[in-house]
């Protein structure tokens, strides 16, 4: 649903306002709506039109079984929750959405001094995480061999990885929200956020004011704008990622990672190629420098392919200072929450993040210990005094 919609009752007060209509905001709104909450999603932009739309839809775990960081465990557990989550979305909407389970081939060049560092780092991580479902190959799989221009290299083959067409996911998620009577108020700038005498949170969008008992900030990198309206410091660093879509040159349903820099993800009869990593850049244009980076890195591995750009785009990822997401309450009375800062993993971490926010809203135990993601931690808000 696009445009500035009103609830059927004409009432502009809700149990929950979600500021942000990306995958994280819609996923959280859906979970709250399924629990009987009246929910309104507010965003200046159409649902699912920013960083979530720009993503590649990777659901890659590298077979991890042992976890040594809260982020890594949260990430893998969220991907493991994807089949059940997607099944629920399909049931709610009557639509079909496929999770593609496939092989992933990660290339590591060994042509020069120090080139084996990335390979050894990956192998060390796999050993540390107890991964067993992989093999190290001396040559590329047959479907890639005609295109490889590297000299000496190794390939790690992961047979059980996955991806999803994120733009299809966003559309079905939006429809699921509508089926759950979530109201969308999109297309107008959020000008003011304040609390009224009754303690409700109010969001002013032009002439309309939307009130809610609780408010969730979940607008990706643009969450900084919402924090500014609350006289709170910026917590997120924008990181631009440029991507392109090129003709597909192999039939296999497989992912290809070129070292730690470039990935290829099937999308119909084409391949998504990504991505640049440009910290502190807010511009959303696609540049010649971005094209040169993507095509140049691609040519370094697979020089015998047609890299004609069929489509180009970019997105702004939300990164925190310590690269951990912000999940939890911002206000002492537990009426103001935040779910943002997932950086490059917003698509992957949406199911579990939404479950955790729903539990917090109902004062229930979350399915994951969120202490590492507390927005009041030292490298986030720290000792900042919140407004009353």
Coordinates of C-alpha atoms in Angstrom, one line a residue:
X1 CA 0.0 0.0 0.0
X2 CA 1.4 3.3 -1.0
X3 CA 0.2 6.8 -0.1
X4 CA -1.0 8.2 3.2
X5 CA -3.6 5.8 4.5
X6 CA -6.0 6.2 7.3
X7 CA -7.5 3.4 9.5
X8 CA -11.0 2.4 8.7
X9 CA -12.3 3.8 12.0
X10 CA -10.7 7.2 11.2
X11 CA -8.9 7.0 14.5
X12 CA -5.2 8.0 14.5
X13 CA -4.3 6.4 17.9
X14 CA -2.6 3.0 17.9
X15 CA -1.1 0.6 20.3
X16 CA 2.2 0.8 18.4
X17 CA 3.7 3.2 15.9
X18 CA 6.5 1.8 13.8
X19 CA 8.7 4.5 12.3
X20 CA 10.3 2.8 9.3
X21 CA 8.8 0.7 6.4
X22 CA 11.8 -1.4 5.5
X23 CA 12.1 -5.1 6.1
X24 CA 12.8 -4.6 9.8
X25 CA 9.9 -2.2 10.4
X26 CA 7.4 -4.3 8.5
X27 CA 8.5 -7.6 10.1
X28 CA 8.2 -6.0 13.6
X29 CA 4.8 -4.5 12.7
X30 CA 3.5 -7.8 11.5
X31 CA 4.5 -9.7 14.6
X32 CA 2.8 -7.1 16.8
X33 CA -0.3 -7.1 14.5
X34 CA -0.5 -10.9 14.7
X35 CA -0.7 -10.5 18.5
X36 CA -3.7 -8.3 18.3
X37 CA -2.0 -4.9 18.5
X38 CA -3.2 -2.0 16.4
X39 CA -0.1 -0.9 14.5
X40 CA 0.7 2.0 12.2
X41 CA 3.8 2.1 10.0
X42 CA 5.0 5.6 9.3
X43 CA 7.6 6.4 6.7
X44 CA 8.3 9.2 4.2
X45 CA 9.1 6.6 1.6
X46 CA 7.1 3.7 0.0
X47 CA 7.2 0.4 1.9
X48 CA 10.4 -1.6 1.2
X49 CA 11.9 1.0 -1.1
X50 CA 15.2 1.8 0.4
X51 CA 18.1 -0.4 1.7
X52 CA 15.9 -3.5 2.0
X53 CA 15.0 -3.2 -1.7
X54 CA 18.7 -2.7 -2.7
X55 CA 19.9 -5.9 -0.9
X56 CA 20.9 -9.2 -2.6
X57 CA 19.0 -11.5 -0.3
X58 CA 21.9 -13.7 0.9
X59 CA 21.2 -16.2 3.7
X60 CA 24.7 -17.6 4.2
X61 CA 25.7 -19.3 7.4
X62 CA 28.9 -21.1 6.4
X63 CA 27.7 -24.1 8.3
X64 CA 28.4 -22.6 11.7
X65 CA 27.6 -24.8 14.7
X66 CA 29.7 -23.2 17.5
X67 CA 29.3 -19.6 18.3
X68 CA 31.8 -17.2 19.9
X69 CA 29.9 -13.9 19.5
X70 CA 26.3 -12.9 20.2
X71 CA 26.1 -11.3 16.7
X72 CA 27.2 -14.4 14.9
X73 CA 24.8 -16.6 16.9
X74 CA 21.9 -14.2 16.4
X75 CA 22.6 -14.1 12.6
X76 CA 22.7 -17.8 12.1
X77 CA 19.6 -18.5 14.3
X78 CA 17.6 -15.9 12.4
X79 CA 18.5 -17.6 9.1
X80 CA 17.5 -20.9 10.6
X81 CA 14.1 -19.3 11.4
X82 CA 13.6 -18.3 7.7
X83 CA 11.6 -21.4 6.5
X84 CA 9.0 -21.1 9.2
X85 CA 8.8 -17.3 8.7
X86 CA 8.4 -17.5 5.0
X87 CA 5.8 -20.3 5.3
X88 CA 3.8 -18.0 7.6
X89 CA 4.0 -15.1 5.1
X90 CA 2.8 -17.4 2.3
X91 CA -0.1 -18.7 4.4
X92 CA -1.2 -15.1 5.3
X93 CA -1.0 -13.9 1.7
X94 CA -1.8 -16.9 -0.4
X95 CA 1.4 -16.1 -2.4
X96 CA 4.4 -18.4 -3.0
X97 CA 8.0 -17.4 -2.1
X98 CA 10.9 -19.7 -2.5
X99 CA 14.0 -19.9 -0.4
X100 CA 16.7 -21.1 -2.8
X101 CA 19.0 -23.7 -1.2
X102 CA 22.1 -24.1 -3.2
X103 CA 25.9 -24.4 -3.3
X104 CA 28.1 -21.5 -2.6
X105 CA 31.6 -21.3 -4.1
X106 CA 34.1 -18.9 -2.5
X107 CA 37.2 -18.1 -4.5
X108 CA 40.6 -17.1 -2.9
X109 CA 43.5 -16.1 -5.2
X110 CA 47.0 -17.3 -4.3
X111 CA 49.0 -15.4 -6.9
X112 CA 51.1 -13.2 -4.7
X113 CA 52.7 -12.7 -1.3
X114 CA 50.1 -12.6 1.4
X115 CA 47.3 -13.7 -0.8
X116 CA 46.7 -16.8 1.3
X117 CA 45.8 -14.6 4.4
X118 CA 42.1 -14.4 3.5
X119 CA 41.9 -18.1 2.8
X120 CA 43.6 -19.0 6.1
X121 CA 41.3 -16.6 7.9
X122 CA 38.2 -18.3 6.5
X123 CA 39.5 -21.7 7.3
X124 CA 40.3 -20.7 10.8
X125 CA 36.8 -19.3 11.3
X126 CA 35.3 -22.5 9.9
X127 CA 37.3 -24.6 12.4
X128 CA 36.4 -22.3 15.2
X129 CA 32.7 -22.5 14.5
X130 CA 32.7 -26.3 14.1
X131 CA 31.6 -26.2 10.5
X132 CA 31.8 -29.6 8.7
X133 CA 29.7 -29.1 5.5
X134 CA 32.4 -27.7 3.2
X135 CA 35.3 -28.8 1.0
X136 CA 38.4 -27.1 -0.3
X137 CA 38.8 -27.4 -4.1
X138 CA 41.9 -26.9 -6.2
X139 CA 39.9 -25.8 -9.2
X140 CA 36.6 -24.2 -10.0
X141 CA 33.4 -26.2 -10.5
X142 CA 32.9 -27.2 -14.2
X143 CA 30.2 -24.5 -14.9
X144 CA 32.7 -21.8 -13.9
X145 CA 35.9 -23.1 -15.3
X146 CA 35.5 -21.6 -18.8
X147 CA 35.3 -18.1 -17.3
X148 CA 38.0 -18.2 -14.7
X149 CA 41.1 -16.0 -15.4
X150 CA 42.9 -16.5 -12.1
X151 CA 46.1 -18.3 -11.9
X152 CA 46.7 -20.2 -8.7
X153 CA 43.6 -20.2 -6.4
X154 CA 41.5 -22.3 -4.0
X155 CA 37.7 -22.6 -3.8
X156 CA 35.8 -23.4 -0.7
X157 CA 32.5 -25.2 -1.6
X158 CA 29.6 -24.8 0.8
X159 CA 26.8 -27.2 -0.3
X160 CA 24.0 -25.9 1.9
X161 CA 23.7 -22.2 1.6
X162 CA 20.6 -20.1 0.6
X163 CA 19.3 -16.9 -0.8
X164 CA 15.9 -15.3 -1.3
X165 CA 14.7 -12.7 -3.8
X166 CA 14.4 -9.9 -1.4
X167 CA 12.2 -7.7 -3.5
X168 CA 9.6 -10.5 -3.7
X169 CA 10.0 -11.0 0.0
X170 CA 9.3 -7.3 0.7
X171 CA 6.1 -7.4 -1.4
X172 CA 4.7 -10.4 0.3
X173 CA 5.7 -9.0 3.7
X174 CA 3.8 -5.8 2.9
X175 CA 0.7 -7.8 1.9
X176 CA 1.0 -9.8 5.1
X177 CA 1.0 -6.6 7.1
X178 CA -2.2 -5.5 5.3
X179 CA -3.8 -8.8 5.9
X180 CA -3.1 -8.3 9.6
X181 CA -4.7 -4.9 9.5
X182 CA -1.5 -3.0 9.9
X183 CA -2.0 0.6 8.7
X184 CA 0.5 2.2 6.4
X185 CA 1.1 6.0 6.6
X186 CA 3.7 6.6 4.0
X187 CA 4.7 9.4 1.6
X188 CA 5.0 12.3 4.0
X189 CA 7.9 13.7 5.9
X190 CA 8.0 13.1 9.6
X191 CA 8.3 16.6 11.0
X192 CA 8.1 16.2 14.8
X193 CA 8.0 13.5 17.4
X194 CA 6.8 14.3 20.9
X195 CA 4.8 13.0 23.9
X196 CA 1.5 14.4 24.9
X197 CA 0.0 14.9 28.3
X198 CA -1.5 11.4 28.3
X199 CA 2.0 9.9 27.7
X200 CA 1.3 8.9 24.1
X201 CA 4.0 9.2 21.5
X202 CA 2.9 11.5 18.7
X203 CA 4.4 11.7 15.1
X204 CA 3.4 14.8 13.1
X205 CA 3.4 14.3 9.3
X206 CA 2.1 17.5 7.7
X207 CA -1.3 18.2 9.1
X208 CA -1.8 14.7 10.5
X209 CA -0.7 13.6 13.9
X210 CA -0.5 9.9 14.7
X211 CA -0.5 8.9 18.3
X212 CA 0.6 5.6 19.9
X213 CA 1.1 4.1 23.3
X214 CA 4.5 2.8 22.2
X215 CA 6.9 3.9 19.5
X216 CA 9.4 1.7 17.6
X217 CA 12.3 3.4 15.7
X218 CA 13.3 1.1 12.8
X219 CA 14.2 3.2 9.8
X220 CA 17.6 1.8 9.0
X221 CA 20.2 4.6 8.5
X222 CA 17.4 7.2 8.5
X223 CA 16.8 6.3 12.2
X224 CA 19.4 9.0 12.9
X225 CA 16.8 11.6 11.6
X226 CA 14.2 10.2 14.1
X227 CA 16.7 10.4 17.0
X228 CA 17.5 14.0 16.1
X229 CA 13.8 14.8 16.4
X230 CA 14.0 13.4 19.9
X231 CA 17.1 15.5 20.7
X232 CA 19.1 12.3 20.9
X233 CA 22.5 11.6 19.4
X234 CA 23.1 9.8 16.1
X235 CA 23.8 6.1 16.6
X236 CA 24.3 5.0 13.1
X237 CA 26.9 5.4 10.4
X238 CA 25.6 5.3 6.8
X239 CA 27.5 2.9 4.6
X240 CA 26.7 3.1 0.9
X241 CA 26.6 0.0 -1.2
X242 CA 26.5 0.1 -5.0
X243 CA 25.3 -2.9 -7.0
X244 CA 24.5 -3.9 -10.6
X245 CA 22.7 -6.7 -12.4
X246 CA 24.4 -8.5 -15.3
X247 CA 23.5 -11.3 -17.8
X248 CA 23.5 -14.7 -16.2
X249 CA 26.3 -16.9 -17.7
X250 CA 25.6 -20.2 -15.9
X251 CA 22.4 -22.2 -15.3
X252 CA 23.3 -23.7 -12.0
X253 CA 21.3 -22.3 -9.0
X254 CA 24.5 -21.3 -7.1
X255 CA 26.1 -18.5 -5.3
X256 CA 29.6 -17.3 -6.1
X257 CA 31.8 -15.2 -3.7
X258 CA 35.0 -13.8 -5.1
X259 CA 37.2 -13.7 -2.0
X260 CA 35.6 -11.4 0.6
X261 CA 34.9 -8.6 -1.9
X262 CA 32.3 -9.5 -4.5
X263 CA 29.4 -11.9 -4.7
X264 CA 27.1 -13.1 -7.5
X265 CA 23.5 -14.0 -6.7
X266 CA 21.1 -15.4 -9.3
X267 CA 18.0 -13.3 -10.0
X268 CA 15.9 -14.8 -12.8
X269 CA 17.9 -14.7 -16.0
X270 CA 20.5 -12.4 -14.5
X271 CA 23.0 -12.1 -11.7
X272 CA 23.2 -9.5 -9.0
X273 CA 26.8 -8.3 -8.4
X274 CA 27.7 -6.5 -5.2
X275 CA 28.8 -4.5 -3.5
X276 CA 30.9 -1.5 -2.6
X277 CA 31.4 -0.5 1.0
X278 CA 31.5 3.3 1.4
X279 CA 31.3 4.4 5.0
X280 CA 29.9 7.9 5.7
X281 CA 28.4 8.3 2.2
X282 CA 24.7 9.4 2.1
X283 CA 24.3 9.8 -1.7
X284 CA 22.2 7.1 -3.2
X285 CA 23.3 7.5 -6.8
X286 CA 25.2 4.9 -8.8
X287 CA 28.6 6.2 -9.9
X288 CA 31.2 5.4 -12.5
X289 CA 33.6 4.7 -9.7
X290 CA 31.2 2.1 -8.3
X291 CA 30.9 0.5 -11.7
X292 CA 34.7 0.4 -12.1
X293 CA 35.0 -1.2 -8.7
X294 CA 32.5 -3.9 -9.3
X295 CA 33.5 -4.8 -12.8
X296 CA 37.2 -4.5 -12.0
X297 CA 37.0 -6.9 -9.1
X298 CA 34.8 -9.2 -11.2
X299 CA 37.2 -9.2 -14.1
X300 CA 40.1 -10.1 -11.7
X301 CA 38.4 -13.5 -11.1
X302 CA 36.1 -14.1 -14.0
X303 CA 37.4 -12.1 -17.0
X304 CA 35.6 -14.0 -19.7
X305 CA 32.1 -13.0 -18.8
X306 CA 29.7 -10.3 -20.2
X307 CA 29.5 -7.7 -17.4
X308 CA 27.1 -5.4 -19.2
X309 CA 25.0 -3.6 -16.6
X310 CA 21.3 -4.5 -17.1
X311 CA 20.4 -2.4 -14.0
X312 CA 22.3 -0.4 -11.4
X313 CA 21.4 0.9 -8.0
X314 CA 22.7 1.6 -4.5
X315 CA 21.5 1.5 -0.9
X316 CA 22.5 3.0 2.4
X317 CA 23.2 0.4 5.1
X318 CA 23.0 1.3 8.8
X319 CA 26.1 0.5 10.8
X320 CA 26.7 1.1 14.5
X321 CA 30.1 2.0 16.0
X322 CA 30.7 -1.5 17.3
X323 CA 28.9 -3.2 14.4
X324 CA 26.3 -4.7 16.7
X325 CA 22.6 -3.9 16.1
X326 CA 20.4 -1.8 18.4
X327 CA 17.6 -3.9 19.9
X328 CA 15.7 -2.8 23.0
X329 CA 14.2 0.0 25.0
X330 CA 15.4 3.5 24.7
X331 CA 13.1 5.0 27.4
X332 CA 13.0 3.9 31.0
X333 CA 9.2 3.5 30.9
X334 CA 9.6 1.0 28.1
X335 CA 7.4 2.9 25.7
X336 CA 10.2 3.8 23.2
X337 CA 12.1 1.0 21.4
X338 CA 14.7 0.8 18.6
X339 CA 15.4 -2.0 16.1
X340 CA 18.1 -0.8 13.8
X341 CA 21.8 -1.0 12.9
X342 CA 21.9 -4.5 11.4
X343 CA 24.4 -3.2 8.8
X344 CA 24.7 -5.8 5.9
X345 CA 22.5 -8.4 7.6
X346 CA 19.1 -6.7 7.7
X347 CA 17.4 -9.3 5.4
X348 CA 19.1 -12.2 7.3
X349 CA 18.3 -11.0 10.8
X350 CA 14.7 -9.8 10.3
X351 CA 12.8 -12.9 11.5
X352 CA 14.5 -13.2 14.9
X353 CA 14.6 -9.4 15.4
X354 CA 10.9 -9.2 14.9
X355 CA 10.3 -12.0 17.3
X356 CA 12.4 -10.3 20.0
X357 CA 10.6 -7.0 19.6
X358 CA 7.2 -8.7 19.9
X359 CA 8.3 -10.3 23.1
X360 CA 9.6 -7.0 24.5
X361 CA 6.3 -5.3 23.7
X362 CA 4.5 -8.0 25.7
X363 CA 7.0 -8.1 28.6
X364 CA 7.9 -11.6 27.8
X365 CA 11.3 -13.4 27.7
X366 CA 13.0 -12.9 24.4
X367 CA 14.1 -16.0 22.4
X368 CA 17.7 -14.5 22.5
X369 CA 19.7 -12.7 25.1
X370 CA 19.7 -9.1 23.8
X371 CA 22.2 -7.7 26.4
X372 CA 24.9 -7.3 23.8
X373 CA 22.6 -5.3 21.6
X374 CA 21.3 -3.0 24.4
X375 CA 21.0 0.5 22.9
X376 CA 22.3 1.9 26.2
X377 CA 25.6 0.1 26.0
X378 CA 28.8 2.1 26.1
X379 CA 29.4 2.3 22.4
X380 CA 25.8 3.3 21.6
X381 CA 23.9 5.7 23.9
X382 CA 26.2 5.2 26.9
X383 CA 25.3 7.6 29.7
X384 CA 23.2 9.9 27.6
X385 CA 20.4 11.3 29.6
X386 CA 17.1 10.5 27.8
X387 CA 14.4 13.2 27.6
X388 CA 11.4 12.7 29.9

